[in-house]
Coordinates of C-alpha atoms in Angstrom, one line a residue:
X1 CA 26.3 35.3 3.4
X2 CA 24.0 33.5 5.3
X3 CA 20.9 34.6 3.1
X4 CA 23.1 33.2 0.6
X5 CA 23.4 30.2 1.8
X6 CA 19.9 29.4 2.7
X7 CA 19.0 30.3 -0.9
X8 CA 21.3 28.1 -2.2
X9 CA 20.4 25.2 0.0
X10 CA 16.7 26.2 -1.0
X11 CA 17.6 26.0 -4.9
X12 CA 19.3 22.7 -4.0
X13 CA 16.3 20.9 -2.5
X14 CA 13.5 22.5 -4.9
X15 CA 15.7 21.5 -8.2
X16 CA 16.0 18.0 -6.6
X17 CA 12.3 17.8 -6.6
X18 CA 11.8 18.5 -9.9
X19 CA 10.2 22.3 -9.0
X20 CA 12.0 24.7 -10.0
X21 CA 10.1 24.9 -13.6
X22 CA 7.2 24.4 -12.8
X23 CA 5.1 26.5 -10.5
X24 CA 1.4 25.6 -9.4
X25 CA -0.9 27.8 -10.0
X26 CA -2.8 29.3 -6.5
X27 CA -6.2 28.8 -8.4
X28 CA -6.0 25.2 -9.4
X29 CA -7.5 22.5 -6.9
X30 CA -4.7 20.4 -6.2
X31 CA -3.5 17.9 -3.5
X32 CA -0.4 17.2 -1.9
X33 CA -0.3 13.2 -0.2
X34 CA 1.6 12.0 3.0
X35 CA -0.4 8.7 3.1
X36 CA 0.1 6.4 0.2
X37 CA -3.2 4.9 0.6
X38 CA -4.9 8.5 0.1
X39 CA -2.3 9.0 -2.6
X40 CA -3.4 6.3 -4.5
X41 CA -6.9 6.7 -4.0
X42 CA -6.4 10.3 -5.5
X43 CA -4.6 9.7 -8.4
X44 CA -7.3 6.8 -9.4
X45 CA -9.8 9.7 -9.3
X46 CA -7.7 11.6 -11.6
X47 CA -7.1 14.3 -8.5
X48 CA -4.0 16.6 -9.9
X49 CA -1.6 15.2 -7.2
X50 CA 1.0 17.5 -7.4
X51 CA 3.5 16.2 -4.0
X52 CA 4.1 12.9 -2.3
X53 CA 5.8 11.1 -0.3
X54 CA 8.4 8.4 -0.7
X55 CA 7.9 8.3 -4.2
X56 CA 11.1 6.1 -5.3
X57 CA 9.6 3.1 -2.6
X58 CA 6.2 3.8 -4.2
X59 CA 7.0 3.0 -7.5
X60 CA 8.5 0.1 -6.1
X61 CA 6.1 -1.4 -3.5
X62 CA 2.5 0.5 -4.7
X63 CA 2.9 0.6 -8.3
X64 CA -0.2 1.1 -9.5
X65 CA -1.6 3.6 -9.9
X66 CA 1.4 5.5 -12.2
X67 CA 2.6 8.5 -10.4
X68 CA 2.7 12.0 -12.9
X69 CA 6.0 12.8 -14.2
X70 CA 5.8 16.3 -12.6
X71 CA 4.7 15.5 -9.2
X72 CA 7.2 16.5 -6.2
X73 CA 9.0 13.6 -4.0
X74 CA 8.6 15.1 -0.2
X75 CA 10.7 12.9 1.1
X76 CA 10.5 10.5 4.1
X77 CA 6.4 9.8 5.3
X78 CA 7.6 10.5 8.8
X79 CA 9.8 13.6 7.9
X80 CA 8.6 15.0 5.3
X81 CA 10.3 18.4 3.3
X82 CA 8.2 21.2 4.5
X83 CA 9.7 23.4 1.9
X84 CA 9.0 21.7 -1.0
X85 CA 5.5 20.9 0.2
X86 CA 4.6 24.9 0.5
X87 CA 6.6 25.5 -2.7
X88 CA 3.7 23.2 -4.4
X89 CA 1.1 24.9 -2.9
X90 CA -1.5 22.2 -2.2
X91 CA -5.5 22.9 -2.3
X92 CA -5.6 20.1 0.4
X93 CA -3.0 17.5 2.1
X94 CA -4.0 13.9 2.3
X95 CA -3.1 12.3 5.3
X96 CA -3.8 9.4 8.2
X97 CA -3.8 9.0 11.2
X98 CA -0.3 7.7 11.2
X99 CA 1.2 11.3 11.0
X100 CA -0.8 13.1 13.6
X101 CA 2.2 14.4 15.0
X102 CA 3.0 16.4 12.0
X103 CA -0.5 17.9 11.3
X104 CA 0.3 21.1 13.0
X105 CA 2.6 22.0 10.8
X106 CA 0.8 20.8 7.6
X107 CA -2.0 22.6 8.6
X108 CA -0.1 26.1 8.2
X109 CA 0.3 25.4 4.5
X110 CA -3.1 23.9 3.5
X111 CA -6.0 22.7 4.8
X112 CA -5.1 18.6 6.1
X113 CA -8.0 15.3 5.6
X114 CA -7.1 12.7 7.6
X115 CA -8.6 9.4 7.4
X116 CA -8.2 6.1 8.7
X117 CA -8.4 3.0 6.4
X118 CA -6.6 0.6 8.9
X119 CA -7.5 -0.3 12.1
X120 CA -7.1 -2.9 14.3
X121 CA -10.3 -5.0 14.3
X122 CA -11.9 -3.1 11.1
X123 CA -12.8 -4.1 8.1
X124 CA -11.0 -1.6 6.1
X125 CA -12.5 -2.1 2.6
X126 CA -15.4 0.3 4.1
X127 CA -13.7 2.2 5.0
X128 CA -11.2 2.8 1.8
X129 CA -14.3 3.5 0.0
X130 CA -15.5 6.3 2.8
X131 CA -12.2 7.6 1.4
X132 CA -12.8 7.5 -2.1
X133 CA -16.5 9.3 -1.9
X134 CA -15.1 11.8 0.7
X135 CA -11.9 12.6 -1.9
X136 CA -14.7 12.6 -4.5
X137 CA -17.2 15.4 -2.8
X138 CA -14.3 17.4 -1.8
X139 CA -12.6 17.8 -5.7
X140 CA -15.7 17.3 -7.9
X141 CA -14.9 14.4 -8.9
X142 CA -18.4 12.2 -7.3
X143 CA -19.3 10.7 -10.3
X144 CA -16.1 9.2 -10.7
X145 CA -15.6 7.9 -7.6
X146 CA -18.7 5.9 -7.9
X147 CA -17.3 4.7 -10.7
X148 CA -14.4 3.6 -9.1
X149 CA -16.4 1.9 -6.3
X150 CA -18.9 0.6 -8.6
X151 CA -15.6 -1.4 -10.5
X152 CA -13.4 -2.7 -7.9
X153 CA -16.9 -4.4 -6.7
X154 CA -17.4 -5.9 -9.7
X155 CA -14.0 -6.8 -10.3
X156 CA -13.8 -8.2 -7.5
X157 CA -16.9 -10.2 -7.5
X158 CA -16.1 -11.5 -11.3
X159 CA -12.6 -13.0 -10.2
X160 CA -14.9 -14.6 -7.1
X161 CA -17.1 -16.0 -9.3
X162 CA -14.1 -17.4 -11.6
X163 CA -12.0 -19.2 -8.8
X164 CA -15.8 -20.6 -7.5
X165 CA -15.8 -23.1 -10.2
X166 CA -13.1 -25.2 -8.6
X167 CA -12.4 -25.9 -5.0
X168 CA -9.3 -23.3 -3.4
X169 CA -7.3 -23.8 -0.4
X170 CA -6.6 -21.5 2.5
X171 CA -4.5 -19.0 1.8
X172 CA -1.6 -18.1 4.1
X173 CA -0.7 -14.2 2.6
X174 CA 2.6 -13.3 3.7
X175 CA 5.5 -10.8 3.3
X176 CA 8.8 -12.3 4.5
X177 CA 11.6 -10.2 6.5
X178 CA 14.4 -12.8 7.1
X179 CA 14.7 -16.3 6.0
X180 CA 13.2 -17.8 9.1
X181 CA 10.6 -14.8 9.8
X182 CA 7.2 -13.5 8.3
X183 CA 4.7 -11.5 8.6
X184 CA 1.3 -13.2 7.8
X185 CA -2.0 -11.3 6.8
X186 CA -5.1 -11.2 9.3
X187 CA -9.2 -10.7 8.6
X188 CA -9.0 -7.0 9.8
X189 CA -6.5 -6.0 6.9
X190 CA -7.1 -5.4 3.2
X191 CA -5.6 -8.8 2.3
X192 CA -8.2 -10.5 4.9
X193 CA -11.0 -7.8 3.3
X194 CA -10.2 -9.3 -0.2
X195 CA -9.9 -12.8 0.5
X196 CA -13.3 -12.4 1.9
X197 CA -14.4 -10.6 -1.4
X198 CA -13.3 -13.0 -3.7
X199 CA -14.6 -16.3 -1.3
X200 CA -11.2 -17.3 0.1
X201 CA -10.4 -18.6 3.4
X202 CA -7.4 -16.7 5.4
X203 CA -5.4 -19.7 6.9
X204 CA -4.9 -17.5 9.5
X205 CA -7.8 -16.7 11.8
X206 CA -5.9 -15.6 14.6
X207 CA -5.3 -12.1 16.3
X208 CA -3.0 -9.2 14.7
X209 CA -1.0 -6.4 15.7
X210 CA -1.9 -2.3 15.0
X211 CA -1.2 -2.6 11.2
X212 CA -3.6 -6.5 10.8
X213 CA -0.4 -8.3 10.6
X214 CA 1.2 -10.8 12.6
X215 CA 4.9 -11.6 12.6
X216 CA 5.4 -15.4 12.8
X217 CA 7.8 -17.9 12.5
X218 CA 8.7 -20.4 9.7
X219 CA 6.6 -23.0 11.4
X220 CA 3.7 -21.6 12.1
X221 CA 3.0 -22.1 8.1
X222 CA 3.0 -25.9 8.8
X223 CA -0.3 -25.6 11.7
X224 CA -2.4 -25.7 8.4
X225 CA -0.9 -28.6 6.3
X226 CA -4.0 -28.0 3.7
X227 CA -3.6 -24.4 3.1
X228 CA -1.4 -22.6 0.3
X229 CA 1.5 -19.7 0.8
X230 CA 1.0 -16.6 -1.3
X231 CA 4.3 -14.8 -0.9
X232 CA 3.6 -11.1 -1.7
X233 CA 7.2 -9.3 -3.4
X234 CA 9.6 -8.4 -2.9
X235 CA 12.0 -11.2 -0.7
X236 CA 15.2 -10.0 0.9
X237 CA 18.2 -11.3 -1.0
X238 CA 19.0 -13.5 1.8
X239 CA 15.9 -15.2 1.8
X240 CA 15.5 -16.1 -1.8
X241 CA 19.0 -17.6 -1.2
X242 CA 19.0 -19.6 1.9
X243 CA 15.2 -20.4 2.4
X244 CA 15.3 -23.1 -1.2
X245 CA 18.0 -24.6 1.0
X246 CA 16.3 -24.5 4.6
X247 CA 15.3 -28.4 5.0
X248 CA 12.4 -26.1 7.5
X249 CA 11.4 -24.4 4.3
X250 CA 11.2 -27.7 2.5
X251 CA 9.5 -29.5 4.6
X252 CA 6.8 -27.5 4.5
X253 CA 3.3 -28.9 3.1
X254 CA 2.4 -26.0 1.1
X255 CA 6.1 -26.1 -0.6
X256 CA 6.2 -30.2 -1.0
X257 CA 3.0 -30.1 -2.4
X258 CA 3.9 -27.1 -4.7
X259 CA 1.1 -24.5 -3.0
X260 CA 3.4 -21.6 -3.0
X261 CA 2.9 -18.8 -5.3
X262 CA 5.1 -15.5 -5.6
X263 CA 3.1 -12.5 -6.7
X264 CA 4.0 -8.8 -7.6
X265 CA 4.0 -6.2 -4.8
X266 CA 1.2 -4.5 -3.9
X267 CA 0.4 -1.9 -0.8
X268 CA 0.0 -3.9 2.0
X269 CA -2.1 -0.5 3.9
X270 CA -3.5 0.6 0.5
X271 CA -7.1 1.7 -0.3
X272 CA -9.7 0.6 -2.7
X273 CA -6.9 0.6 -5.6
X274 CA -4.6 -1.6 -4.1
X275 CA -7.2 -4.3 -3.2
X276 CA -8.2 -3.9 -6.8
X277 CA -4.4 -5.1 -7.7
X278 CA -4.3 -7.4 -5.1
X279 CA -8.0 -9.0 -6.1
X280 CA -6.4 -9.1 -9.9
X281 CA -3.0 -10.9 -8.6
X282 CA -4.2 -13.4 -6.5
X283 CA -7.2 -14.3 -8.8
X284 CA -4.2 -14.5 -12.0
X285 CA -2.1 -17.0 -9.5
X286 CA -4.7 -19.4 -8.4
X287 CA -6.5 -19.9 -11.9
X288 CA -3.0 -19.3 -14.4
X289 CA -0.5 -20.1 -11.9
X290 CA 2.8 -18.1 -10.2
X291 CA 6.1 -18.1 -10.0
X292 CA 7.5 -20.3 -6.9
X293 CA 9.8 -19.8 -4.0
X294 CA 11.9 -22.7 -3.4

Protein backbone atom coordinates (compact mmCIF):
# COMPACT_ATOMS: atom_id res chain seq x y z
CA UNK A 1 0.00 0.00 0.00
CA UNK A 2 2.54 2.25 0.78
CA UNK A 3 4.63 1.63 -2.44
CA UNK A 4 1.41 2.47 -3.81
CA UNK A 5 1.06 5.44 -2.57
CA UNK A 6 4.39 6.84 -3.16
CA UNK A 7 3.97 5.98 -6.81
CA UNK A 8 1.01 7.64 -7.01
CA UNK A 9 2.16 10.75 -5.31
CA UNK A 10 5.21 10.40 -7.71
CA UNK A 11 2.82 10.28 -10.98
CA UNK A 12 1.05 13.27 -9.34
CA UNK A 13 4.02 15.58 -9.17
CA UNK A 14 5.87 14.43 -12.48
CA UNK A 15 2.38 14.79 -14.59
CA UNK A 16 2.16 18.33 -12.95
CA UNK A 17 5.40 19.15 -14.42
CA UNK A 18 4.64 18.38 -17.71
CA UNK A 19 7.07 14.98 -17.63
CA UNK A 20 5.49 12.23 -17.78
CA UNK A 21 5.79 12.22 -21.85
CA UNK A 22 8.64 13.17 -22.34
CA UNK A 23 11.83 11.65 -21.15
CA UNK A 24 15.38 13.13 -21.64
CA UNK A 25 17.66 11.37 -23.14
CA UNK A 26 21.04 10.45 -20.82
CA UNK A 27 23.23 11.40 -23.95
CA UNK A 28 21.96 14.82 -24.62
CA UNK A 29 23.82 17.86 -22.93
CA UNK A 30 21.22 19.51 -21.09
CA UNK A 31 20.79 21.93 -18.08
CA UNK A 32 18.60 22.17 -15.28
CA UNK A 33 18.45 26.18 -13.60
CA UNK A 34 17.88 27.15 -9.97
CA UNK A 35 19.06 30.79 -10.58
CA UNK A 36 17.05 32.75 -12.96
CA UNK A 37 19.93 34.86 -13.89
CA UNK A 38 21.87 31.53 -15.16
CA UNK A 39 18.56 30.55 -16.59
CA UNK A 40 18.26 33.29 -18.70
CA UNK A 41 21.70 33.50 -19.68
CA UNK A 42 21.27 29.82 -20.91
CA UNK A 43 18.41 29.95 -22.80
CA UNK A 44 19.92 33.21 -24.75
CA UNK A 45 22.66 30.78 -25.75
CA UNK A 46 20.24 28.40 -26.99
CA UNK A 47 21.46 25.80 -24.00
CA UNK A 48 18.44 22.89 -24.12
CA UNK A 49 17.12 24.02 -20.64
CA UNK A 50 15.16 21.32 -19.76
CA UNK A 51 14.09 22.30 -15.64
CA UNK A 52 13.65 25.62 -13.81
CA UNK A 53 12.59 27.19 -11.17
CA UNK A 54 9.65 29.34 -10.43
CA UNK A 55 8.61 29.35 -13.78
CA UNK A 56 4.94 30.97 -13.44
CA UNK A 57 6.85 34.28 -11.56
CA UNK A 58 9.36 34.09 -14.41
CA UNK A 59 7.19 34.61 -17.08
CA UNK A 60 5.91 37.23 -15.13
CA UNK A 61 8.82 39.28 -13.74
CA UNK A 62 11.84 37.97 -16.32
CA UNK A 63 10.12 37.57 -19.48
CA UNK A 64 12.47 37.53 -21.77
CA UNK A 65 14.04 35.33 -22.82
CA UNK A 66 10.67 32.86 -23.72
CA UNK A 67 10.94 29.80 -21.67
CA UNK A 68 10.40 26.15 -23.94
CA UNK A 69 7.11 24.77 -23.85
CA UNK A 70 8.49 21.45 -22.57
CA UNK A 71 10.74 22.55 -19.82
CA UNK A 72 9.88 21.27 -16.14
CA UNK A 73 8.66 23.93 -13.27
CA UNK A 74 10.82 22.76 -10.03
CA UNK A 75 9.09 24.61 -7.95
CA UNK A 76 10.12 27.21 -5.21
CA UNK A 77 14.11 28.58 -5.86
CA UNK A 78 14.63 27.92 -2.13
CA UNK A 79 12.76 24.43 -2.10
CA UNK A 80 13.09 23.10 -5.06
CA UNK A 81 11.28 19.42 -6.27
CA UNK A 82 14.17 17.01 -6.02
CA UNK A 83 12.14 14.45 -7.90
CA UNK A 84 11.35 16.17 -10.78
CA UNK A 85 14.83 17.65 -11.08
CA UNK A 86 16.45 13.80 -11.25
CA UNK A 87 13.48 12.73 -13.42
CA UNK A 88 14.93 15.41 -16.04
CA UNK A 89 18.20 14.22 -15.83
CA UNK A 90 20.29 17.39 -16.17
CA UNK A 91 24.01 17.41 -17.90
CA UNK A 92 24.70 20.32 -15.43
CA UNK A 93 22.58 22.48 -12.71
CA UNK A 94 22.97 26.22 -12.90
CA UNK A 95 23.07 27.76 -9.70
CA UNK A 96 24.37 30.89 -7.27
CA UNK A 97 25.56 31.43 -4.54
CA UNK A 98 22.13 32.12 -3.05
CA UNK A 99 21.38 28.33 -2.78
CA UNK A 100 24.47 27.03 -1.27
CA UNK A 101 22.64 25.31 1.17
CA UNK A 102 21.04 23.02 -1.24
CA UNK A 103 24.20 22.16 -3.31
CA UNK A 104 24.66 18.91 -1.52
CA UNK A 105 21.91 17.53 -2.66
CA UNK A 106 21.98 18.91 -6.29
CA UNK A 107 25.26 17.62 -6.49
CA UNK A 108 24.03 13.81 -6.18
CA UNK A 109 22.07 14.27 -9.40
CA UNK A 110 24.39 16.29 -11.70
CA UNK A 111 27.30 18.03 -11.66
CA UNK A 112 26.28 21.98 -9.98
CA UNK A 113 28.13 25.68 -11.53
CA UNK A 114 27.65 28.23 -9.27
CA UNK A 115 28.35 31.75 -10.00
CA UNK A 116 27.95 34.92 -8.58
CA UNK A 117 26.59 37.95 -10.65
CA UNK A 118 25.61 40.05 -7.65
CA UNK A 119 27.55 41.25 -5.04
CA UNK A 120 27.61 43.89 -2.76
CA UNK A 121 30.12 46.55 -4.04
CA UNK A 122 30.57 44.76 -7.66
CA UNK A 123 30.02 45.77 -10.74
CA UNK A 124 27.99 42.89 -11.94
CA UNK A 125 27.86 43.47 -15.66
CA UNK A 126 31.47 41.66 -15.58
CA UNK A 127 30.67 39.50 -14.13
CA UNK A 128 27.18 38.37 -16.04
CA UNK A 129 29.40 38.14 -18.96
CA UNK A 130 32.12 35.67 -17.00
CA UNK A 131 28.82 33.82 -16.93
CA UNK A 132 27.88 33.81 -20.28
CA UNK A 133 31.63 32.65 -21.68
CA UNK A 134 31.90 30.15 -18.84
CA UNK A 135 28.10 28.69 -19.93
CA UNK A 136 29.57 29.04 -23.40
CA UNK A 137 32.92 26.78 -22.98
CA UNK A 138 31.13 24.34 -20.95
CA UNK A 139 28.14 23.43 -23.77
CA UNK A 140 29.92 24.42 -27.04
CA UNK A 141 28.27 27.08 -27.53
CA UNK A 142 31.62 29.89 -27.42
CA UNK A 143 30.98 31.35 -30.54
CA UNK A 144 27.68 32.23 -29.63
CA UNK A 145 28.26 33.65 -26.53
CA UNK A 146 30.58 36.09 -28.03
CA UNK A 147 27.95 36.91 -29.94
CA UNK A 148 25.81 37.51 -27.25
CA UNK A 149 28.44 39.69 -25.50
CA UNK A 150 29.48 41.30 -28.57
CA UNK A 151 25.43 42.64 -28.96
CA UNK A 152 24.23 43.60 -25.65
CA UNK A 153 27.63 45.98 -25.92
CA UNK A 154 26.63 47.39 -28.82
CA UNK A 155 23.11 47.70 -28.02
CA UNK A 156 23.81 49.18 -25.24
CA UNK A 157 26.28 51.62 -26.53
CA UNK A 158 23.78 52.62 -29.68
CA UNK A 159 20.81 53.52 -27.12
CA UNK A 160 23.88 55.64 -25.20
CA UNK A 161 24.62 57.30 -28.12
CA UNK A 162 20.82 58.06 -28.89
CA UNK A 163 19.74 59.59 -25.47
CA UNK A 164 23.46 61.70 -25.80
CA UNK A 165 21.86 63.97 -28.23
CA UNK A 166 19.74 65.66 -25.56
CA UNK A 167 20.40 66.43 -22.01
CA UNK A 168 18.75 63.44 -19.31
CA UNK A 169 18.11 63.76 -15.83
CA UNK A 170 19.12 61.54 -12.90
CA UNK A 171 17.36 58.67 -12.81
CA UNK A 172 15.85 57.39 -9.46
CA UNK A 173 15.12 53.37 -10.55
CA UNK A 174 12.77 51.92 -8.24
CA UNK A 175 10.44 48.96 -7.48
CA UNK A 176 7.74 49.89 -5.02
CA UNK A 177 6.41 47.42 -2.12
CA UNK A 178 3.66 49.56 -0.34
CA UNK A 179 2.34 52.91 -1.13
CA UNK A 180 4.63 54.79 1.10
CA UNK A 181 7.80 52.36 0.65
CA UNK A 182 10.45 51.59 -2.11
CA UNK A 183 13.22 50.06 -2.99
CA UNK A 184 15.65 52.25 -5.07
CA UNK A 185 18.55 50.87 -7.33
CA UNK A 186 22.34 51.44 -6.32
CA UNK A 187 25.74 51.65 -8.67
CA UNK A 188 26.75 48.03 -7.58
CA UNK A 189 23.48 46.47 -9.18
CA UNK A 190 22.70 45.78 -12.84
CA UNK A 191 20.32 48.83 -12.98
CA UNK A 192 23.45 51.06 -11.65
CA UNK A 193 25.83 48.79 -14.28
CA UNK A 194 23.39 49.94 -17.13
CA UNK A 195 22.77 53.46 -16.35
CA UNK A 196 26.41 53.70 -16.44
CA UNK A 197 26.41 51.88 -19.94
CA UNK A 198 24.09 53.98 -21.47
CA UNK A 199 25.62 57.53 -19.76
CA UNK A 200 22.93 58.08 -17.06
CA UNK A 201 23.39 59.32 -13.76
CA UNK A 202 21.82 57.05 -10.76
CA UNK A 203 20.08 59.75 -8.43
CA UNK A 204 21.09 57.64 -5.88
CA UNK A 205 24.77 57.51 -5.06
CA UNK A 206 24.36 56.23 -1.72
CA UNK A 207 25.20 52.70 0.01
CA UNK A 208 23.00 49.41 -0.62
CA UNK A 209 22.11 46.40 1.04
CA UNK A 210 23.30 42.42 -0.08
CA UNK A 211 21.10 42.46 -3.17
CA UNK A 212 22.42 46.69 -4.43
CA UNK A 213 19.11 47.90 -3.34
CA UNK A 214 18.09 50.17 -0.74
CA UNK A 215 14.62 50.28 0.74
CA UNK A 216 13.62 53.95 1.22
CA UNK A 217 10.89 56.00 1.97
CA UNK A 218 8.48 58.17 -0.17
CA UNK A 219 10.58 61.19 0.65
CA UNK A 220 13.69 60.32 0.03
CA UNK A 221 12.61 60.71 -3.84
CA UNK A 222 12.27 64.51 -3.18
CA UNK A 223 16.41 64.91 -1.85
CA UNK A 224 16.92 65.19 -5.71
CA UNK A 225 14.25 67.73 -6.96
CA UNK A 226 16.06 67.50 -10.59
CA UNK A 227 16.08 63.90 -11.06
CA UNK A 228 13.35 61.59 -12.75
CA UNK A 229 11.47 58.22 -11.25
CA UNK A 230 11.61 55.22 -13.39
CA UNK A 231 9.13 52.86 -11.70
CA UNK A 232 10.03 49.30 -12.85
CA UNK A 233 6.47 46.86 -12.98
CA UNK A 234 4.70 45.61 -11.51
CA UNK A 235 2.91 48.00 -8.46
CA UNK A 236 0.93 46.41 -5.78
CA UNK A 237 -2.73 47.00 -6.20
CA UNK A 238 -2.70 49.21 -3.29
CA UNK A 239 -0.24 51.38 -4.49
CA UNK A 240 -1.55 52.16 -7.95
CA UNK A 241 -4.71 53.12 -5.97
CA UNK A 242 -3.74 55.23 -3.03
CA UNK A 243 -0.31 56.69 -4.18
CA UNK A 244 -2.30 59.10 -7.28
CA UNK A 245 -4.16 60.29 -4.19
CA UNK A 246 -1.13 60.60 -1.53
CA UNK A 247 -0.78 64.62 -1.56
CA UNK A 248 3.29 63.03 -0.48
CA UNK A 249 3.17 61.40 -3.84
CA UNK A 250 1.99 64.50 -5.49
CA UNK A 251 4.04 66.69 -4.26
CA UNK A 252 6.77 65.20 -5.47
CA UNK A 253 9.18 67.09 -8.14
CA UNK A 254 9.65 64.34 -10.40
CA UNK A 255 5.63 63.68 -10.41
CA UNK A 256 4.61 67.72 -10.61
CA UNK A 257 6.97 68.07 -13.31
CA UNK A 258 5.70 64.81 -15.04
CA UNK A 259 9.35 62.86 -14.72
CA UNK A 260 7.83 59.65 -13.88
CA UNK A 261 7.86 56.78 -16.19
CA UNK A 262 6.35 53.18 -15.69
CA UNK A 263 8.19 50.46 -17.55
CA UNK A 264 7.72 46.67 -18.05
CA UNK A 265 9.30 44.30 -15.59
CA UNK A 266 12.50 43.13 -15.99
CA UNK A 267 14.94 40.88 -13.53
CA UNK A 268 16.06 43.00 -11.08
CA UNK A 269 19.33 40.15 -10.31
CA UNK A 270 19.38 39.11 -13.99
CA UNK A 271 22.48 38.66 -16.20
CA UNK A 272 23.63 40.02 -19.45
CA UNK A 273 19.94 39.37 -20.93
CA UNK A 274 18.17 41.27 -18.61
CA UNK A 275 20.38 44.39 -18.75
CA UNK A 276 19.85 44.01 -22.51
CA UNK A 277 15.89 44.46 -21.74
CA UNK A 278 16.39 46.80 -19.27
CA UNK A 279 19.06 49.03 -21.68
CA UNK A 280 16.11 48.62 -24.43
CA UNK A 281 13.24 49.89 -21.86
CA UNK A 282 14.73 52.65 -20.38
CA UNK A 283 16.33 53.95 -23.62
CA UNK A 284 12.29 53.49 -25.33
CA UNK A 285 11.01 55.67 -22.13
CA UNK A 286 13.30 58.54 -22.14
CA UNK A 287 13.42 59.19 -26.02
CA UNK A 288 9.37 57.86 -26.95
CA UNK A 289 7.98 58.35 -23.57
CA UNK A 290 6.09 55.86 -20.78
CA UNK A 291 3.17 55.39 -19.20
CA UNK A 292 2.86 57.46 -15.76
CA UNK A 293 2.05 56.72 -12.23
CA UNK A 294 -0.12 59.24 -10.71
Amino acid sequence: MNQLLVSRRRLIALGAAGLISRPVSAAETTAAAIDWAMLETALALDIRVVAGAELLLYRKFVREPDLPSDIADLGLRGSINFEVLRYTAPSLILSSPWYTRLEPNLSRIAPVLSMRIHERGRDPYQSAEAAVSELGRRFGREAAADTLIAATRDELATTARLLSTARQPPLFVISIGDPRHFRVFGADSMVGAVLKRLGLANAWARQTSYSAQAPIDIVTLAESPEAAIVVVSPVPDDAKRTLPESAIWRNLPAVRAGRVMLVDPVNHFGGLPAARRLGRLLGAALTQGAPSLG
